[in-house]
Coordinates of C-alpha atoms in Angstrom, one line a residue:
Chain A
M1 CA -27.2 66.2 256.7
E2 CA -30.3 66.5 254.6
R3 CA -31.2 70.0 253.3
I4 CA -34.9 70.6 254.0
E5 CA -35.1 74.4 253.3
R6 CA -33.1 76.7 251.0
H7 CA -33.7 80.4 250.5
A8 CA -31.6 82.9 248.7
C9 CA -30.8 85.7 251.2
F10 CA -28.5 88.7 251.0
G11 CA -26.5 87.1 248.3
G12 CA -26.0 83.8 250.1
W13 CA -28.3 81.0 251.3
Q14 CA -30.4 80.5 254.3
D15 CA -30.6 76.7 254.6
V16 CA -32.2 74.4 257.2
Y17 CA -30.7 70.9 257.6
Q18 CA -32.0 67.8 259.3
H19 CA -29.7 65.1 260.6
A20 CA -29.7 62.1 262.9
S21 CA -27.8 63.2 266.0
E22 CA -25.7 60.4 267.7
T23 CA -25.3 62.5 270.8
L24 CA -29.0 63.3 271.3
G25 CA -30.5 60.1 269.8
C26 CA -33.0 61.9 267.7
T27 CA -33.4 63.9 264.5
M28 CA -32.3 67.5 264.8
K29 CA -32.8 70.6 262.7
V30 CA -30.2 73.3 262.3
G31 CA -30.3 76.6 260.4
V32 CA -27.1 77.4 258.4
Y33 CA -26.6 80.7 256.7
L34 CA -23.9 80.6 254.0
P35 CA -22.6 84.0 253.1
P36 CA -21.7 84.9 249.5
Q37 CA -18.0 84.6 250.4
A38 CA -18.5 80.9 251.1
Q39 CA -18.7 80.3 247.3
F40 CA -15.0 81.2 247.0
G41 CA -13.4 79.5 250.0
D42 CA -13.6 78.6 253.6
V43 CA -15.0 81.2 256.1
P44 CA -15.3 81.4 259.9
V45 CA -18.4 80.0 261.8
L46 CA -20.5 81.8 264.3
Y47 CA -22.8 79.7 266.5
W48 CA -26.1 81.1 267.8
L49 CA -27.8 79.5 270.7
S50 CA -31.5 80.4 271.0
G51 CA -33.6 80.9 274.1
L52 CA -36.5 79.1 275.8
T53 CA -39.3 77.8 273.5
C54 CA -37.3 78.4 270.3
T55 CA -36.6 76.1 267.5
E56 CA -34.0 76.6 264.8
Q57 CA -36.6 78.9 263.1
N58 CA -36.8 81.9 265.4
F59 CA -33.3 83.3 264.9
I60 CA -33.2 82.7 261.1
T61 CA -36.6 84.4 260.5
K62 CA -36.5 87.2 263.0
A63 CA -33.0 88.4 263.9
G64 CA -32.1 90.0 260.6
A65 CA -28.6 88.5 261.1
Q66 CA -28.0 87.4 257.5
R67 CA -27.3 91.0 256.3
Y68 CA -24.3 91.3 258.7
A69 CA -23.1 87.7 258.1
A70 CA -23.1 88.5 254.4
E71 CA -21.2 91.7 255.0
H72 CA -18.5 90.1 257.1
G73 CA -18.4 86.7 255.5
V74 CA -19.3 84.4 258.3
I75 CA -21.4 81.2 258.4
L76 CA -24.2 81.4 260.9
V77 CA -25.2 78.1 262.6
A78 CA -28.4 78.2 264.6
P79 CA -29.4 74.8 266.1
D80 CA -32.6 73.8 267.8
T81 CA -32.7 74.2 271.6
S82 CA -33.2 70.6 272.7
P83 CA -33.7 67.1 271.5
R84 CA -37.1 66.6 269.9
G85 CA -39.6 63.9 269.1
E86 CA -42.3 61.7 270.5
T87 CA -39.8 59.4 272.2
V88 CA -37.9 62.2 273.9
A89 CA -38.9 63.2 277.4
N90 CA -40.9 66.3 277.8
D91 CA -42.7 68.5 280.3
P92 CA -45.8 70.6 279.8
A93 CA -44.0 73.7 281.1
Y94 CA -42.3 76.0 278.5
D95 CA -39.2 76.1 280.6
L96 CA -38.4 72.4 280.9
G97 CA -38.0 69.6 278.4
Q98 CA -38.3 70.1 274.6
G99 CA -37.4 73.7 273.7
A100 CA -35.6 74.1 277.0
G101 CA -32.4 72.0 276.9
F102 CA -30.3 74.6 278.7
Y103 CA -27.2 73.4 276.8
V104 CA -26.2 70.9 279.6
N105 CA -25.7 67.1 279.7
A106 CA -28.6 65.7 281.8
T107 CA -27.7 63.0 284.3
Q108 CA -31.1 62.4 285.8
D109 CA -34.1 60.3 284.6
P110 CA -36.0 60.8 282.4
W111 CA -33.8 63.4 280.8
S112 CA -30.4 61.7 280.6
A113 CA -31.5 59.5 277.7
H114 CA -31.5 62.4 275.2
Y115 CA -30.7 65.7 276.8
R116 CA -27.0 66.1 276.0
M117 CA -27.1 69.5 274.4
Y118 CA -23.7 70.5 275.8
D119 CA -22.0 67.6 274.0
Y120 CA -24.1 68.3 270.9
I121 CA -23.0 72.0 270.7
V122 CA -19.4 71.5 271.8
D123 CA -18.6 68.3 269.8
E124 CA -21.1 66.8 267.4
L125 CA -22.3 70.0 265.7
P126 CA -18.9 71.5 265.0
R127 CA -17.8 68.2 263.5
L128 CA -20.8 68.1 261.3
I129 CA -20.2 71.7 260.2
A130 CA -16.5 71.1 259.5
A131 CA -17.4 68.0 257.4
N132 CA -20.2 69.5 255.4
F133 CA -19.5 73.2 254.9
P134 CA -16.7 75.5 253.7
A135 CA -15.7 76.4 257.3
T136 CA -12.3 77.5 258.6
G137 CA -11.3 76.4 262.1
A138 CA -12.2 79.8 263.5
R139 CA -15.4 79.8 265.6
S140 CA -17.3 82.1 267.8
I141 CA -20.5 81.7 269.8
F142 CA -23.4 83.9 271.0
G143 CA -26.9 83.5 272.1
H144 CA -30.1 84.8 273.8
S145 CA -31.4 84.3 277.3
M146 CA -31.0 80.5 277.9
G147 CA -28.8 80.5 274.8
G148 CA -26.8 83.5 276.2
F149 CA -26.1 81.4 279.3
G150 CA -25.2 78.5 277.0
A151 CA -22.8 80.6 274.9
I152 CA -21.0 82.1 277.9
M153 CA -20.8 78.8 279.8
I154 CA -19.6 76.9 276.8
A155 CA -16.9 79.5 275.9
L156 CA -15.7 79.6 279.5
R157 CA -15.5 75.8 279.8
N158 CA -13.6 75.4 276.5
P159 CA -10.7 77.9 276.5
G160 CA -9.0 78.3 273.1
R161 CA -12.1 76.9 271.3
F162 CA -13.8 80.2 270.4
R163 CA -12.4 83.5 269.2
S164 CA -15.2 85.5 270.8
V165 CA -18.3 85.2 272.8
S166 CA -21.4 87.4 273.3
A167 CA -24.9 87.3 274.6
F168 CA -28.3 89.1 274.6
S169 CA -30.1 89.0 277.9
P170 CA -28.2 86.0 279.2
I171 CA -29.4 83.9 282.2
V172 CA -26.0 84.2 284.0
A173 CA -26.9 83.6 287.6
I174 CA -28.0 80.2 286.6
T175 CA -28.0 78.7 290.1
R176 CA -29.8 81.6 291.7
V177 CA -32.8 82.3 289.5
P178 CA -36.0 80.2 289.0
W179 CA -35.4 79.3 285.3
G180 CA -31.9 78.0 286.1
Q181 CA -32.7 76.3 289.4
K182 CA -35.6 74.4 287.9
A183 CA -33.6 73.2 284.9
L184 CA -30.5 72.3 286.8
R185 CA -32.5 70.4 289.5
A186 CA -34.3 68.4 286.8
Y187 CA -31.3 67.7 284.5
L188 CA -28.5 67.5 287.0
G189 CA -30.2 66.6 290.3
E190 CA -28.9 68.1 293.5
D191 CA -25.2 67.5 293.0
P192 CA -23.4 70.8 293.8
A193 CA -20.4 69.9 291.7
A194 CA -22.5 69.4 288.6
W195 CA -24.2 72.8 289.2
K196 CA -20.8 74.5 289.7
A197 CA -19.4 73.0 286.5
C198 CA -22.0 74.9 284.4
D199 CA -22.2 78.1 286.5
P200 CA -20.7 81.0 284.6
L201 CA -20.1 82.8 287.9
E202 CA -17.9 80.0 289.1
L203 CA -16.3 79.4 285.8
L204 CA -15.3 83.1 285.7
K205 CA -13.3 82.7 288.9
S206 CA -11.0 80.1 287.4
A207 CA -11.0 81.1 283.7
T208 CA -7.5 80.6 282.1
E209 CA -8.5 82.6 279.0
R210 CA -9.8 86.1 279.5
L211 CA -12.0 86.3 276.4
P212 CA -13.9 89.5 276.6
I213 CA -17.7 89.0 277.0
L214 CA -20.0 91.3 275.1
V215 CA -23.5 91.5 276.6
D216 CA -26.5 93.5 275.6
Q217 CA -29.4 93.7 278.0
G218 CA -32.6 95.7 277.6
L219 CA -33.7 97.7 280.6
G220 CA -37.4 97.2 279.6
D221 CA -36.9 93.4 279.8
E222 CA -39.7 91.9 281.9
F223 CA -37.3 89.2 283.1
I224 CA -34.4 91.4 284.1
A225 CA -35.0 91.5 287.9
S226 CA -36.3 87.9 288.3
Q227 CA -34.2 85.8 285.9
L228 CA -31.4 87.7 284.3
K229 CA -29.7 90.0 286.9
P230 CA -27.0 91.5 284.8
D231 CA -25.6 93.2 288.0
I232 CA -24.5 89.8 289.2
L233 CA -22.5 89.1 286.0
Q234 CA -21.0 92.6 286.3
A235 CA -19.9 92.0 289.9
A236 CA -18.5 88.6 289.1
C237 CA -16.5 89.9 286.1
A238 CA -15.2 92.8 288.2
E239 CA -14.1 90.4 291.0
A240 CA -12.4 88.0 288.6
G241 CA -10.8 90.7 286.5
H242 CA -12.6 89.4 283.5
P243 CA -13.3 91.8 280.6
L244 CA -17.0 92.6 280.2
M245 CA -18.6 95.0 277.8
L246 CA -22.1 95.4 279.2
N247 CA -24.5 97.5 277.2
L248 CA -27.7 98.3 279.2
R249 CA -30.2 99.5 276.7
P250 CA -33.1 101.7 277.9
H251 CA -36.6 100.6 276.9
Y252 CA -35.6 97.4 275.0
D253 CA -37.4 94.2 276.0
H254 CA -36.7 90.4 275.7
S255 CA -37.9 90.1 272.2
Y256 CA -36.3 89.7 268.7
Y257 CA -37.0 93.4 268.2
F258 CA -34.3 94.0 270.7
I259 CA -32.0 91.3 269.3
S260 CA -32.4 92.6 265.7
S261 CA -31.5 96.2 266.8
F262 CA -28.1 95.2 268.1
I263 CA -27.3 91.9 266.2
G264 CA -25.2 94.0 263.8
D265 CA -22.9 95.2 266.6
H266 CA -22.5 91.6 267.9
I267 CA -21.7 90.2 264.5
L268 CA -19.1 92.9 264.0
H269 CA -17.6 92.0 267.3
H270 CA -17.3 88.4 266.3
A271 CA -16.2 89.1 262.8
T272 CA -13.4 91.3 264.0
A273 CA -12.1 88.5 266.3
L274 CA -12.7 85.8 263.6
K275 CA -10.7 87.6 261.0
L276 CA -7.6 88.3 263.2
E277 CA -4.6 86.4 261.9
R278 CA -3.6 83.7 264.4
S279 CA -1.4 80.7 264.4
P280 CA -3.6 77.6 264.3
S281 CA -4.6 76.4 267.7
Chain Q
M1 CA -56.5 103.4 268.5
E2 CA -55.5 101.1 271.4
R3 CA -51.9 100.1 271.6
I4 CA -51.6 96.4 272.2
E5 CA -47.9 95.9 271.6
R6 CA -44.9 98.1 272.1
H7 CA -41.2 97.1 271.5
A8 CA -38.2 99.3 271.4
C9 CA -36.5 98.7 268.0
F10 CA -33.6 100.4 266.3
G11 CA -34.0 103.5 268.5
G12 CA -37.7 103.8 267.8
W13 CA -40.8 101.8 268.6
Q14 CA -42.4 98.9 266.9
D15 CA -46.0 99.2 268.0
V16 CA -49.2 97.3 267.2
Y17 CA -52.5 99.1 267.5
Q18 CA -56.1 97.8 267.5
H19 CA -59.1 99.9 266.4
A20 CA -62.7 99.6 265.5
S21 CA -62.8 100.1 261.7
E22 CA -65.9 101.9 260.4
T23 CA -65.1 100.9 256.9
L24 CA -64.7 97.2 257.6
G25 CA -67.1 96.9 260.4
C26 CA -64.7 94.9 262.6
T27 CA -61.7 95.3 264.9
M28 CA -58.5 95.7 262.9
K29 CA -54.8 95.5 264.0
V30 CA -52.1 97.5 262.4
G31 CA -48.3 97.6 263.0
V32 CA -46.8 101.0 263.3
Y33 CA -43.0 101.6 263.4
L34 CA -42.1 105.0 264.8
P35 CA -38.5 105.9 263.9
P36 CA -36.4 107.8 266.4
Q37 CA -36.8 111.0 264.4
A38 CA -40.6 111.0 265.2
Q39 CA -39.7 112.2 268.7
F40 CA -38.7 115.5 267.3
G41 CA -41.3 116.3 264.7
D42 CA -43.5 115.0 261.9
V43 CA -42.0 112.4 259.5
P44 CA -43.3 110.8 256.3
V45 CA -45.3 107.6 256.2
L46 CA -44.6 104.5 254.2
Y47 CA -47.5 102.0 253.9
W48 CA -46.8 98.3 253.5
L49 CA -49.4 95.9 252.2
S50 CA -48.8 92.2 253.0
G51 CA -49.6 89.2 250.9
L52 CA -51.9 86.2 251.2
T53 CA -52.3 84.6 254.6
C54 CA -50.5 87.4 256.4
T55 CA -51.6 89.4 259.3
E56 CA -50.0 92.6 260.6
Q57 CA -47.3 90.5 262.2
N58 CA -45.4 89.0 259.2
F59 CA -43.9 92.2 258.0
I60 CA -43.0 93.6 261.4
T61 CA -41.3 90.4 262.6
K62 CA -39.6 89.2 259.4
A63 CA -38.8 92.0 256.9
G64 CA -36.0 93.7 258.9
A65 CA -37.5 97.0 257.7
Q66 CA -37.1 98.9 261.0
R67 CA -33.4 99.4 260.5
Y68 CA -33.9 101.3 257.3
A69 CA -37.0 103.2 258.5
A70 CA -34.9 104.4 261.5
E71 CA -32.0 105.4 259.2
H72 CA -34.2 107.4 256.9
G73 CA -36.8 108.6 259.4
V74 CA -40.0 107.3 258.0
I75 CA -43.0 105.8 259.8
L76 CA -43.9 102.3 258.6
V77 CA -47.6 101.3 258.7
A78 CA -48.4 97.6 258.2
P79 CA -52.1 96.8 258.3
D80 CA -53.7 93.4 258.4
T81 CA -54.7 91.9 255.0
S82 CA -58.5 91.6 255.4
P83 CA -61.3 92.2 257.8
R84 CA -61.3 89.7 260.7
G85 CA -63.6 88.1 263.2
E86 CA -66.2 85.4 263.7
T87 CA -69.0 87.6 262.1
V88 CA -66.9 88.2 259.0
A89 CA -67.4 86.0 256.0
N90 CA -64.6 83.5 255.4
D91 CA -63.5 80.7 253.1
P92 CA -61.5 77.6 254.0
A93 CA -59.0 78.3 251.1
Y94 CA -55.9 80.4 252.0
D95 CA -56.5 82.6 248.9
L96 CA -60.0 83.9 249.7
G97 CA -61.7 85.5 252.6
Q98 CA -59.8 86.3 255.8
G99 CA -56.2 86.9 255.1
A100 CA -57.0 87.5 251.4
G101 CA -58.8 90.8 251.1
F102 CA -57.0 91.8 247.9
Y103 CA -57.4 95.5 248.7
V104 CA -60.6 95.9 246.7
N105 CA -64.2 96.8 247.8
A106 CA -66.4 93.7 247.5
T107 CA -69.8 94.2 245.9
Q108 CA -70.9 90.5 246.1
D109 CA -72.5 88.6 248.9
P110 CA -71.4 87.4 251.4
W111 CA -68.2 89.6 251.1
S112 CA -69.7 93.0 250.6
A113 CA -70.7 93.4 254.2
H114 CA -67.0 93.7 255.4
Y115 CA -64.5 93.4 252.6
R116 CA -63.8 97.0 251.8
M117 CA -60.0 97.0 252.0
Y118 CA -59.6 99.5 249.2
D119 CA -61.5 102.2 251.2
Y120 CA -59.7 101.1 254.4
I121 CA -56.3 101.6 252.9
V122 CA -57.0 104.7 250.8
D123 CA -59.2 106.6 253.3
E124 CA -59.7 105.3 256.8
L125 CA -56.2 104.2 257.7
P126 CA -54.5 107.4 256.5
R127 CA -57.0 109.5 258.4
L128 CA -56.2 107.4 261.6
I129 CA -52.5 107.7 261.0
A130 CA -52.7 111.5 260.5
A131 CA -54.8 111.9 263.6
N132 CA -52.8 109.7 265.9
F133 CA -49.1 109.9 264.9
P134 CA -46.5 112.6 264.1
A135 CA -47.0 112.2 260.3
T136 CA -46.4 114.8 257.5
G137 CA -48.7 114.6 254.5
A138 CA -46.0 112.8 252.5
R139 CA -46.9 109.1 251.8
S140 CA -45.6 106.3 249.8
I141 CA -46.8 102.7 249.4
F142 CA -45.3 99.3 248.8
G143 CA -46.2 95.6 249.3
H144 CA -45.6 92.0 248.6
S145 CA -47.5 89.6 246.2
M146 CA -51.2 90.4 246.8
G147 CA -50.0 93.5 248.6
G148 CA -47.7 94.4 245.7
F149 CA -50.8 94.3 243.5
G150 CA -52.6 96.4 246.1
A151 CA -49.8 99.0 246.2
I152 CA -49.5 99.4 242.5
M153 CA -53.3 99.4 241.9
I154 CA -53.9 102.0 244.7
A155 CA -51.1 104.3 243.6
L156 CA -52.3 104.2 240.0
R157 CA -55.9 104.9 241.0
N158 CA -54.9 107.8 243.2
P159 CA -52.6 110.1 241.3
G160 CA -50.9 112.7 243.5
R161 CA -51.6 110.7 246.7
F162 CA -48.3 108.9 246.9
R163 CA -44.8 110.1 246.4
S164 CA -43.5 106.7 245.3
V165 CA -44.6 103.1 244.9
S166 CA -42.8 99.7 244.8
A167 CA -43.5 96.0 245.1
F168 CA -42.0 92.7 245.7
S169 CA -43.3 89.8 243.5
P170 CA -46.6 91.6 242.8
I171 CA -49.6 89.9 241.3
V172 CA -49.9 92.3 238.4
A173 CA -51.9 90.4 235.8
I174 CA -54.7 90.3 238.3
T175 CA -57.4 89.4 235.7
R176 CA -55.3 86.7 234.0
V177 CA -54.0 84.5 236.9
P178 CA -55.8 82.0 239.1
W179 CA -55.3 84.0 242.4
G180 CA -56.6 87.2 240.9
Q181 CA -59.5 85.6 238.9
K182 CA -60.8 83.7 241.9
A183 CA -60.7 86.8 244.1
L184 CA -62.2 89.2 241.6
R185 CA -64.9 86.8 240.7
A186 CA -65.8 86.3 244.4
Y187 CA -65.5 89.9 245.5
L188 CA -66.7 91.8 242.3
G189 CA -68.7 89.3 240.4
E190 CA -68.5 89.1 236.7
D191 CA -68.7 92.8 236.0
P192 CA -66.0 93.7 233.5
A193 CA -65.9 97.3 234.4
A194 CA -65.3 96.4 238.1
W195 CA -62.4 94.2 237.1
K196 CA -61.0 96.8 234.8
A197 CA -61.1 99.5 237.6
C198 CA -58.6 97.5 239.7
D199 CA -56.5 96.0 236.9
P200 CA -53.0 97.6 237.0
L201 CA -52.5 96.8 233.3
E202 CA -55.6 98.8 232.4
L203 CA -54.8 101.6 234.9
L204 CA -51.3 101.9 233.3
K205 CA -52.8 102.8 230.0
S206 CA -54.6 105.9 231.3
A207 CA -52.3 106.9 234.1
T208 CA -52.1 110.7 234.4
E209 CA -49.1 110.6 236.7
R210 CA -46.1 108.6 235.6
L211 CA -44.8 107.6 239.0
P212 CA -41.9 105.2 238.5
I213 CA -42.7 101.7 239.7
L214 CA -39.9 99.8 241.4
V215 CA -40.4 96.0 241.4
D216 CA -38.1 93.2 242.7
Q217 CA -39.0 89.7 241.6
G218 CA -37.1 86.5 242.5
L219 CA -36.4 84.2 239.7
G220 CA -36.6 81.2 242.0
D221 CA -40.1 82.2 243.0
E222 CA -42.4 79.2 242.7
F223 CA -45.3 81.4 241.7
I224 CA -43.5 83.4 239.0
A225 CA -44.9 81.6 235.9
S226 CA -48.4 80.8 237.2
Q227 CA -49.4 83.8 239.3
L228 CA -46.9 86.7 239.0
K229 CA -45.8 87.0 235.3
P230 CA -43.5 90.0 235.6
D231 CA -43.1 90.0 231.8
I232 CA -46.7 91.2 231.4
L233 CA -46.0 94.2 233.7
Q234 CA -42.9 94.9 231.8
A235 CA -44.7 94.9 228.4
A236 CA -47.6 97.0 229.7
C237 CA -45.2 99.6 231.1
A238 CA -43.3 99.7 227.9
E239 CA -46.4 100.1 225.9
A240 CA -47.8 102.8 228.1
G241 CA -44.5 104.6 228.4
H242 CA -44.6 104.1 232.2
P243 CA -41.3 104.1 234.0
L244 CA -40.5 100.7 235.5
M245 CA -37.5 99.6 237.4
L246 CA -37.7 95.8 237.3
N247 CA -35.0 93.9 239.2
L248 CA -35.1 90.2 238.4
R249 CA -33.1 88.5 241.2
P250 CA -31.6 85.1 240.4
H251 CA -32.3 82.3 243.0
Y252 CA -34.6 84.4 245.3
D253 CA -38.0 82.9 246.2
H254 CA -41.3 84.3 247.4
S255 CA -40.4 84.4 251.1
Y256 CA -39.4 87.1 253.6
Y257 CA -35.8 86.0 253.1
F258 CA -36.1 87.6 249.7
I259 CA -38.0 90.6 251.0
S260 CA -35.5 91.2 253.8
S261 CA -32.6 91.1 251.3
F262 CA -33.9 94.1 249.3
I263 CA -36.2 95.9 251.7
G264 CA -33.4 98.4 252.3
D265 CA -33.2 99.3 248.6
H266 CA -37.0 99.8 248.5
I267 CA -37.0 102.0 251.7
L268 CA -34.2 104.1 250.3
H269 CA -36.2 104.5 247.0
H270 CA -39.2 105.7 249.0
A271 CA -37.3 107.8 251.5
T272 CA -35.6 109.7 248.6
A273 CA -39.0 110.6 247.1
L274 CA -40.6 111.3 250.5
K275 CA -37.8 113.8 251.4
L276 CA -38.0 115.8 248.2
E277 CA -39.1 119.3 248.8
R278 CA -42.5 119.9 247.2
S279 CA -45.2 122.4 247.3
P280 CA -48.1 120.9 249.3
S281 CA -50.5 119.0 247.1

């Protein structure tokens, strides 16, 4: 991993790395915040998955998360949202192709050649982090919008892998809303089994690990009724008996102004879980 | 003032307004953060002056200041850094013209038609804020780099006007460094008296109000030796007997990662002064 940015921040370092991704077949960038505690030993890792149109930059410049990561002593890892480059398939729309990987493994042309964000987030990136940073084995995951979908979906599909999961404004009814339907159709085709395998609402039904899900959703969010539908997640969790902490926040929109207002609560949630003593899994 | 953005943020509102500026002869944008306390009565106002290349957006998206403004109950006002528009003089360089107003009143062609940022910040903007927002008469001012220069210069030239002043990485030796010399030559010509009137080092000598100056400067700042020279400010304050709190921060650079790390300390400094009981001035 080649370091391409380094900024002192809240006593630690906000870095950006670049690396050749085997999984994605392209060069990827990833933001890594190293808290001050990382100078003295291994610390837990909290993965952030960003939303549509984002790169690794949005979260690290706008969320104000470093303060809380420094307070609690966790590494923050913020990858890009898709494979990138001139040889990577793309689409002129903001909600498909580069900047819109949706954290799935594409099976359809032209996407299947590079769009394997699921494997990148679940396998390759954690291996790279473990090999290159002072990281304990304790991990948690959170994200925003498309990345909130990614975080919940990945946590539900990988029981035992994460200590905690949370999301801001997640796209949870992925098979029932325009953003999700468009992406799944493009990346996975019409195969119902493939859709089901990445549908949080289906995964909740058969979850073997009842990891509580923390969700913050702004009630002033322009996408709430059309794309986000938190009531569907609420009903699905209730039906499955899955613990959900859903904070519906009056006035807040879909922006990083919303995320920054509650990121401290989310990082506290994760830090609490990450610091629990556990036998190694 | 027309509101063109509104985002709920830390219990208050991060707004952006647009207005026709009489002083500048163009349309200007300004970020205004209204803390939750502003719902219940008048609160003090803290002005932020941004650095070279910035608009009103940089501070409001990257500094993470809203959290502290909400905690202490102060309005944050973050104007653009120059007049703007197709009819406004400009220069292809990043350090002259639009985005580089240097908070002075230009006397030279072609700049004198619009570049009156000193009057805009000192007179017009406070009048607009007083007329349109729940603001007490208590004001403080801070800024970054070019805006740190602006904050210190404006506070020194207007005794009694501000309760407190601070800066990140300010350009203090304005007449002795390339950024300052280029701007002063363009905007003010070669008139030594005009240069002297906006030189913090000269203003310190004759200051009638010994308002303590809080400065944070990163020691990893790429501009420290060529453009910022905090040792010159330190010597000038020592000579004048002017109180200076200079925090030299190892590793930190010139970016908003640095600003965000210490913005809480600066807002606390200002809030403390802004909340002191005083007879009206």
